[in-house]
Amino acid sequence: IVGGRPGNSPWTVSIRNREGVHFCGGSLVKEQWVISTRQCFSSCEADLSGYAVWLGTLYKNPAPDDPDKQAIPIIKIICGPSESQLVMLKLERPATLNRRVALICLPPERFIVPVNTECEIAGWGDTRGTGDDNVLNVAKLPIMSNQECNISLRGHLKESELCTSPLFVSVGACEGDFGGPLACLTHNCWVLEGVITPSRVCARKDRPSTFIRVSLYVDWINKVMKLS
Amino acid sequence: QCSPLNGFQRLKATQLMYLSYQREEYPMEVEECARRCAISFDCRAFHYNWQSHGCQLLRFTQHSPHTQLQRNVHCDLYQKKGYVRNCIMGDGSDYRGTQSVTEKKKICQQWRLKFPHDHRFALLPQNGLEENYCRNPDKDKQGPWCYTTDPAIRYQSCGIKKCENAVCMTCNGEDYRGFVDHTESGTECQRWDLQHPHRHPFVPNKYPDKDLADNYCRNPDNSERPWCYTMDPAKEREYCHIRKCTEKRRQLSSTTSCFRMKGEDYRGEVNVTSTGIPCQRWDSQIPHRHHYLPQKYECKDLRENYCRNPDGSEAPWCFTTFPNTRRAYCFQIKRCADNVEAEDCYRGNGEDYIGTVSKTRKGITCQRWNEQYPHKPQVFPTMFPTVHLEENYCRNPDNDSHGPWCYTMNHNIPFDYCAIELCAGETKPSIFLNPEEVVFDQCGKRDDRMQVLAPITGGRAR
């Protein structure tokens, strides 16, 4: 995260490859289910044995005896509707919820986040020298309307995306944050409104950031959890 | 430092069935079981039951007559390498395979017969002289041989290849699946499924596509050549000597504008990371020193400073020109579309679709709606009598906003959307807004008192 600061985002998970190296983020939506982005995974039928999610730790490389860390193998990947670029990862066992690990709410179906709602992105990715690369960083970003965003992006925005406003300084997601959450506080609850997707640049102060709009895919998410 | 298991090839979750054979199982550790089998000329294989820790010695292998392999999740079958390998190590005096023709295609004479050629070799359990199989009872340097059934040719070598020559390697040997189990200095390899003498991360279960079988040389980490951990505690790992193939490797279809799977065949010219950092040239060691030299990885196309994936990472990547960022992914390169072509179209959400498309967008065949396998449906014909849940046709009984779907015949994928697209001119309803009525459950709460971590300066403070 560029322009963020060390923080607490108990639903943000780190996705690790077979060597235990972090490569993407994700969000814990049920004890045994994580949402991330398709771009992080080789295939919708990938054999993910050896891959795991790490939860509960604020550090990118926690000590082996870190009592807060939960490392849970991934047993299944399910790809979302093609244009969604979402994936759901089923974990081998349910995560234990505690002060460090929490679920994030799903938004109501087709819900539009009100403009200027204060949201957060979180991840263990590159900070571009703006912070500590070894800890979970969090940054605040306000929601921008799709109409206004589309003008800024010259008509390239899809209805299945949502935007946050550019700030006066560079703030945004970067390498290693992809798949992680855009979480917004609504009615005193943190809601997963967006998923961070790869973009060509990290955090430009003159352009809005775009995310996958989760509310369009809530029916699919619930169906996956019900049928799998 | 030898492990008795090194002399065996393991078949996981497998049991060898033999007609009317019932032998007792004795509780012991797997290595002790291997040791007992190794020293018994009578023993050719053993079962090890991981549930009961039982050891069952066997006098036959999968190549013996009247045997059959069966799946048994509690049991592994270990067979002496000499009986199952089709190549030889050293002079091949431990070869116990079933080849019975010579290198010039002469049929071998039965060892128990003295005709057409008389000989003085006795049939002993230790020399393995059975049937008319090629053997090397006199440690001939040419390897296993036999007397031939041709009266004019007394004996002939069988021409069984040495394991280091039997299977050649292409590129850096990532696909090498041969049977060399010694390093280039002659040190015995450590089994991948053991953690001694060296602890290591390459546990076979974690790398199902790398074939980390027994103690054979492999290249699971995209090193320059196949290698193994050694049985020498003082030497962690060493390369193996394996012949390079002389014929050209079959060129896999590469991509330039997008990447497939992990992008190992991406050959495009994107040369910045997904976050906009220019890539370092592969033939340069500045600012980052590395071992991915283009000349050592000839199949990886490490040209210029283009994003590539020479090490099986998650996507194409490169070393960056920023001294503080060693390497980064090029995730901005799109993945190639991998959906099959749509075969029909639907209107609305496809709730009225009654066509006959019966495969998913990935080309997987749909499960019949009235079947219970591989997935137990929660939607079935009697539940939705008006929706025509016929055969295995794609339908939308639950008015899924993403279109018709079906249960799939792939046991890992419970359901998926179908190879059908929205008909031309059809549009999806736009999203609506009703934030006032939102009610959330217990999720999405956190303790903000523990939000801030103090800047980390050496110690890990709260």
PDB file of N, CA and C in Angstrom, chain B residues 128-179:
ATOM      1  N   GLY B 128      18.758 -64.099  -8.848  1.00  0.00           N
ATOM      2  CA  GLY B 128      17.541 -63.720  -9.568  1.00  0.00           C
ATOM      3  C   GLY B 128      17.376 -64.394 -10.912  1.00  0.00           C
ATOM      4  N   LEU B 129      17.996 -65.577 -11.110  1.00  0.00           N
ATOM      5  CA  LEU B 129      17.901 -66.230 -12.427  1.00  0.00           C
ATOM      6  C   LEU B 129      16.558 -66.937 -12.556  1.00  0.00           C
ATOM      7  N   GLU B 130      15.585 -66.239 -13.049  1.00  0.00           N
ATOM      8  CA  GLU B 130      14.266 -66.835 -13.223  1.00  0.00           C
ATOM      9  C   GLU B 130      13.808 -66.652 -14.663  1.00  0.00           C
ATOM     10  N   GLU B 131      12.917 -67.516 -15.058  1.00  0.00           N
ATOM     11  CA  GLU B 131      12.372 -67.490 -16.428  1.00  0.00           C
ATOM     12  C   GLU B 131      13.526 -67.336 -17.418  1.00  0.00           C
ATOM     13  N   ASN B 132      13.323 -66.482 -18.407  1.00  0.00           N
ATOM     14  CA  ASN B 132      14.414 -66.224 -19.366  1.00  0.00           C
ATOM     15  C   ASN B 132      14.744 -64.730 -19.371  1.00  0.00           C
ATOM     16  N   TYR B 133      14.651 -64.125 -18.197  1.00  0.00           N
ATOM     17  CA  TYR B 133      14.874 -62.686 -18.091  1.00  0.00           C
ATOM     18  C   TYR B 133      16.368 -62.348 -18.151  1.00  0.00           C
ATOM     19  N   CYS B 134      16.655 -61.195 -18.702  1.00  0.00           N
ATOM     20  CA  CYS B 134      18.037 -60.715 -18.758  1.00  0.00           C
ATOM     21  C   CYS B 134      18.559 -60.515 -17.329  1.00  0.00           C
ATOM     22  N   ARG B 135      19.741 -61.011 -17.071  1.00  0.00           N
ATOM     23  CA  ARG B 135      20.346 -60.878 -15.745  1.00  0.00           C
ATOM     24  C   ARG B 135      21.852 -60.694 -15.886  1.00  0.00           C
ATOM     25  N   ASN B 136      22.479 -60.343 -14.783  1.00  0.00           N
ATOM     26  CA  ASN B 136      23.935 -60.175 -14.806  1.00  0.00           C
ATOM     27  C   ASN B 136      24.563 -60.897 -13.625  1.00  0.00           C
ATOM     28  N   PRO B 137      24.519 -62.221 -13.639  1.00  0.00           N
ATOM     29  CA  PRO B 137      25.001 -62.983 -12.473  1.00  0.00           C
ATOM     30  C   PRO B 137      26.526 -62.926 -12.314  1.00  0.00           C
ATOM     31  N   ASP B 138      27.248 -62.554 -13.374  1.00  0.00           N
ATOM     32  CA  ASP B 138      28.716 -62.518 -13.282  1.00  0.00           C
ATOM     33  C   ASP B 138      29.265 -61.095 -13.316  1.00  0.00           C
ATOM     34  N   LYS B 139      28.399 -60.124 -13.072  1.00  0.00           N
ATOM     35  CA  LYS B 139      28.791 -58.701 -13.013  1.00  0.00           C
ATOM     36  C   LYS B 139      29.538 -58.260 -14.271  1.00  0.00           C
ATOM     37  N   ASP B 140      29.001 -58.666 -15.393  1.00  0.00           N
ATOM     38  CA  ASP B 140      29.580 -58.267 -16.685  1.00  0.00           C
ATOM     39  C   ASP B 140      29.483 -56.745 -16.833  1.00  0.00           C
ATOM     40  N   LYS B 141      30.545 -56.125 -17.324  1.00  0.00           N
ATOM     41  CA  LYS B 141      30.545 -54.661 -17.449  1.00  0.00           C
ATOM     42  C   LYS B 141      29.526 -54.163 -18.477  1.00  0.00           C
ATOM     43  N   GLN B 142      29.143 -55.031 -19.405  1.00  0.00           N
ATOM     44  CA  GLN B 142      28.173 -54.635 -20.433  1.00  0.00           C
ATOM     45  C   GLN B 142      26.739 -54.634 -19.890  1.00  0.00           C
ATOM     46  N   GLY B 143      26.560 -55.107 -18.676  1.00  0.00           N
ATOM     47  CA  GLY B 143      25.224 -55.125 -18.096  1.00  0.00           C
ATOM     48  C   GLY B 143      24.532 -56.465 -18.297  1.00  0.00           C
ATOM     49  N   PRO B 144      23.249 -56.524 -17.982  1.00  0.00           N
ATOM     50  CA  PRO B 144      22.505 -57.787 -18.075  1.00  0.00           C
ATOM     51  C   PRO B 144      22.582 -58.420 -19.467  1.00  0.00           C
ATOM     52  N   TRP B 145      22.551 -59.743 -19.482  1.00  0.00           N
ATOM     53  CA  TRP B 145      22.699 -60.516 -20.713  1.00  0.00           C
ATOM     54  C   TRP B 145      21.913 -61.805 -20.546  1.00  0.00           C
ATOM     55  N   CYS B 146      21.926 -62.644 -21.567  1.00  0.00           N
ATOM     56  CA  CYS B 146      21.324 -63.975 -21.425  1.00  0.00           C
ATOM     57  C   CYS B 146      21.878 -64.911 -22.485  1.00  0.00           C
ATOM     58  N   TYR B 147      21.745 -66.205 -22.239  1.00  0.00           N
ATOM     59  CA  TYR B 147      22.002 -67.181 -23.307  1.00  0.00           C
ATOM     60  C   TYR B 147      20.835 -67.073 -24.260  1.00  0.00           C
ATOM     61  N   THR B 148      21.113 -67.245 -25.552  1.00  0.00           N
ATOM     62  CA  THR B 148      20.009 -67.058 -26.503  1.00  0.00           C
ATOM     63  C   THR B 148      19.454 -68.410 -26.946  1.00  0.00           C
ATOM     64  N   THR B 149      18.274 -68.375 -27.506  1.00  0.00           N
ATOM     65  CA  THR B 149      17.657 -69.613 -28.009  1.00  0.00           C
ATOM     66  C   THR B 149      18.194 -69.967 -29.403  1.00  0.00           C
ATOM     67  N   ASP B 150      19.052 -69.117 -29.922  1.00  0.00           N
ATOM     68  CA  ASP B 150      19.680 -69.381 -31.218  1.00  0.00           C
ATOM     69  C   ASP B 150      20.936 -70.214 -30.970  1.00  0.00           C
ATOM     70  N   PRO B 151      20.976 -71.448 -31.470  1.00  0.00           N
ATOM     71  CA  PRO B 151      22.142 -72.308 -31.202  1.00  0.00           C
ATOM     72  C   PRO B 151      23.452 -71.688 -31.692  1.00  0.00           C
ATOM     73  N   ALA B 152      23.350 -70.760 -32.675  1.00  0.00           N
ATOM     74  CA  ALA B 152      24.575 -70.179 -33.226  1.00  0.00           C
ATOM     75  C   ALA B 152      25.126 -69.051 -32.376  1.00  0.00           C
ATOM     76  N   ILE B 153      24.288 -68.503 -31.508  1.00  0.00           N
ATOM     77  CA  ILE B 153      24.760 -67.383 -30.674  1.00  0.00           C
ATOM     78  C   ILE B 153      24.570 -67.774 -29.218  1.00  0.00           C
ATOM     79  N   ARG B 154      25.682 -68.032 -28.544  1.00  0.00           N
ATOM     80  CA  ARG B 154      25.608 -68.555 -27.180  1.00  0.00           C
ATOM     81  C   ARG B 154      24.980 -67.530 -26.227  1.00  0.00           C
ATOM     82  N   TYR B 155      25.503 -66.346 -26.205  1.00  0.00           N
ATOM     83  CA  TYR B 155      24.937 -65.340 -25.306  1.00  0.00           C
ATOM     84  C   TYR B 155      25.060 -63.960 -25.946  1.00  0.00           C
ATOM     85  N   GLN B 156      24.302 -63.039 -25.409  1.00  0.00           N
ATOM     86  CA  GLN B 156      24.337 -61.686 -25.959  1.00  0.00           C
ATOM     87  C   GLN B 156      23.886 -60.696 -24.871  1.00  0.00           C
ATOM     88  N   SER B 157      24.425 -59.499 -24.966  1.00  0.00           N
ATOM     89  CA  SER B 157      23.997 -58.448 -24.029  1.00  0.00           C
ATOM     90  C   SER B 157      22.556 -58.059 -24.359  1.00  0.00           C
ATOM     91  N   CYS B 158      21.840 -57.659 -23.337  1.00  0.00           N
ATOM     92  CA  CYS B 158      20.443 -57.250 -23.572  1.00  0.00           C
ATOM     93  C   CYS B 158      20.319 -55.775 -23.930  1.00  0.00           C
ATOM     94  N   GLY B 159      21.406 -55.048 -23.823  1.00  0.00           N
ATOM     95  CA  GLY B 159      21.389 -53.636 -24.234  1.00  0.00           C
ATOM     96  C   GLY B 159      20.483 -52.761 -23.389  1.00  0.00           C
ATOM     97  N   ILE B 160      20.308 -53.147 -22.123  1.00  0.00           N
ATOM     98  CA  ILE B 160      19.467 -52.303 -21.251  1.00  0.00           C
ATOM     99  C   ILE B 160      20.250 -51.040 -20.895  1.00  0.00           C
ATOM    100  N   LYS B 161      19.615 -49.919 -21.079  1.00  0.00           N
ATOM    101  CA  LYS B 161      20.326 -48.643 -20.922  1.00  0.00           C
ATOM    102  C   LYS B 161      20.622 -48.333 -19.461  1.00  0.00           C
ATOM    103  N   LYS B 162      21.720 -47.627 -19.267  1.00  0.00           N
ATOM    104  CA  LYS B 162      22.000 -47.111 -17.927  1.00  0.00           C
ATOM    105  C   LYS B 162      20.995 -45.987 -17.647  1.00  0.00           C
ATOM    106  N   CYS B 163      20.605 -45.867 -16.393  1.00  0.00           N
ATOM    107  CA  CYS B 163      19.561 -44.876 -16.072  1.00  0.00           C
ATOM    108  C   CYS B 163      19.968 -43.465 -16.481  1.00  0.00           C
ATOM    109  N   GLU B 164      21.243 -43.132 -16.364  1.00  0.00           N
ATOM    110  CA  GLU B 164      21.640 -41.761 -16.721  1.00  0.00           C
ATOM    111  C   GLU B 164      21.539 -41.494 -18.218  1.00  0.00           C
ATOM    112  N   ASN B 165      21.456 -42.571 -19.009  1.00  0.00           N
ATOM    113  CA  ASN B 165      21.317 -42.390 -20.456  1.00  0.00           C
ATOM    114  C   ASN B 165      19.913 -42.728 -20.966  1.00  0.00           C
ATOM    115  N   ALA B 166      19.141 -43.409 -20.131  1.00  0.00           N
ATOM    116  CA  ALA B 166      17.845 -43.908 -20.595  1.00  0.00           C
ATOM    117  C   ALA B 166      16.879 -42.768 -20.896  1.00  0.00           C
ATOM    118  N   VAL B 167      16.890 -41.754 -20.035  1.00  0.00           N
ATOM    119  CA  VAL B 167      15.995 -40.617 -20.240  1.00  0.00           C
ATOM    120  C   VAL B 167      16.856 -39.360 -20.299  1.00  0.00           C
ATOM    121  N   CYS B 168      16.734 -38.624 -21.376  1.00  0.00           N
ATOM    122  CA  CYS B 168      17.532 -37.403 -21.493  1.00  0.00           C
ATOM    123  C   CYS B 168      16.700 -36.219 -21.000  1.00  0.00           C
ATOM    124  N   MET B 169      17.361 -35.101 -20.827  1.00  0.00           N
ATOM    125  CA  MET B 169      16.615 -33.924 -20.346  1.00  0.00           C
ATOM    126  C   MET B 169      16.658 -32.802 -21.370  1.00  0.00           C
ATOM    127  N   THR B 170      15.564 -32.048 -21.420  1.00  0.00           N
ATOM    128  CA  THR B 170      15.516 -30.867 -22.280  1.00  0.00           C
ATOM    129  C   THR B 170      15.564 -29.640 -21.379  1.00  0.00           C
ATOM    130  N   CYS B 171      15.970 -28.546 -21.967  1.00  0.00           N
ATOM    131  CA  CYS B 171      16.061 -27.276 -21.241  1.00  0.00           C
ATOM    132  C   CYS B 171      16.844 -27.455 -19.942  1.00  0.00           C
ATOM    133  N   ASN B 172      16.234 -27.143 -18.818  1.00  0.00           N
ATOM    134  CA  ASN B 172      16.939 -27.272 -17.550  1.00  0.00           C
ATOM    135  C   ASN B 172      16.479 -28.506 -16.773  1.00  0.00           C
ATOM    136  N   GLY B 173      15.828 -29.412 -17.492  1.00  0.00           N
ATOM    137  CA  GLY B 173      15.449 -30.679 -16.869  1.00  0.00           C
ATOM    138  C   GLY B 173      14.290 -30.572 -15.916  1.00  0.00           C
ATOM    139  N   GLU B 174      13.444 -29.544 -16.061  1.00  0.00           N
ATOM    140  CA  GLU B 174      12.272 -29.416 -15.176  1.00  0.00           C
ATOM    141  C   GLU B 174      11.312 -30.584 -15.405  1.00  0.00           C
ATOM    142  N   ASP B 175      11.334 -31.114 -16.618  1.00  0.00           N
ATOM    143  CA  ASP B 175      10.422 -32.219 -16.938  1.00  0.00           C
ATOM    144  C   ASP B 175      11.113 -33.578 -16.813  1.00  0.00           C
ATOM    145  N   TYR B 176      12.314 -33.630 -16.299  1.00  0.00           N
ATOM    146  CA  TYR B 176      13.025 -34.912 -16.198  1.00  0.00           C
ATOM    147  C   TYR B 176      12.287 -35.848 -15.237  1.00  0.00           C
ATOM    148  N   ARG B 177      11.956 -37.026 -15.703  1.00  0.00           N
ATOM    149  CA  ARG B 177      11.235 -37.983 -14.870  1.00  0.00           C
ATOM    150  C   ARG B 177      11.953 -39.332 -14.850  1.00  0.00           C
ATOM    151  N   GLY B 178      13.274 -39.297 -15.053  1.00  0.00           N
ATOM    152  CA  GLY B 178      14.060 -40.527 -15.106  1.00  0.00           C
ATOM    153  C   GLY B 178      14.393 -41.074 -13.728  1.00  0.00           C
ATOM    154  N   PHE B 179      15.305 -42.069 -13.713  1.00  0.00           N
ATOM    155  CA  PHE B 179      15.532 -42.844 -12.488  1.00  0.00           C
ATOM    156  C   PHE B 179      16.940 -42.710 -11.902  1.00  0.00           C
TER     157      PHE B 179
END
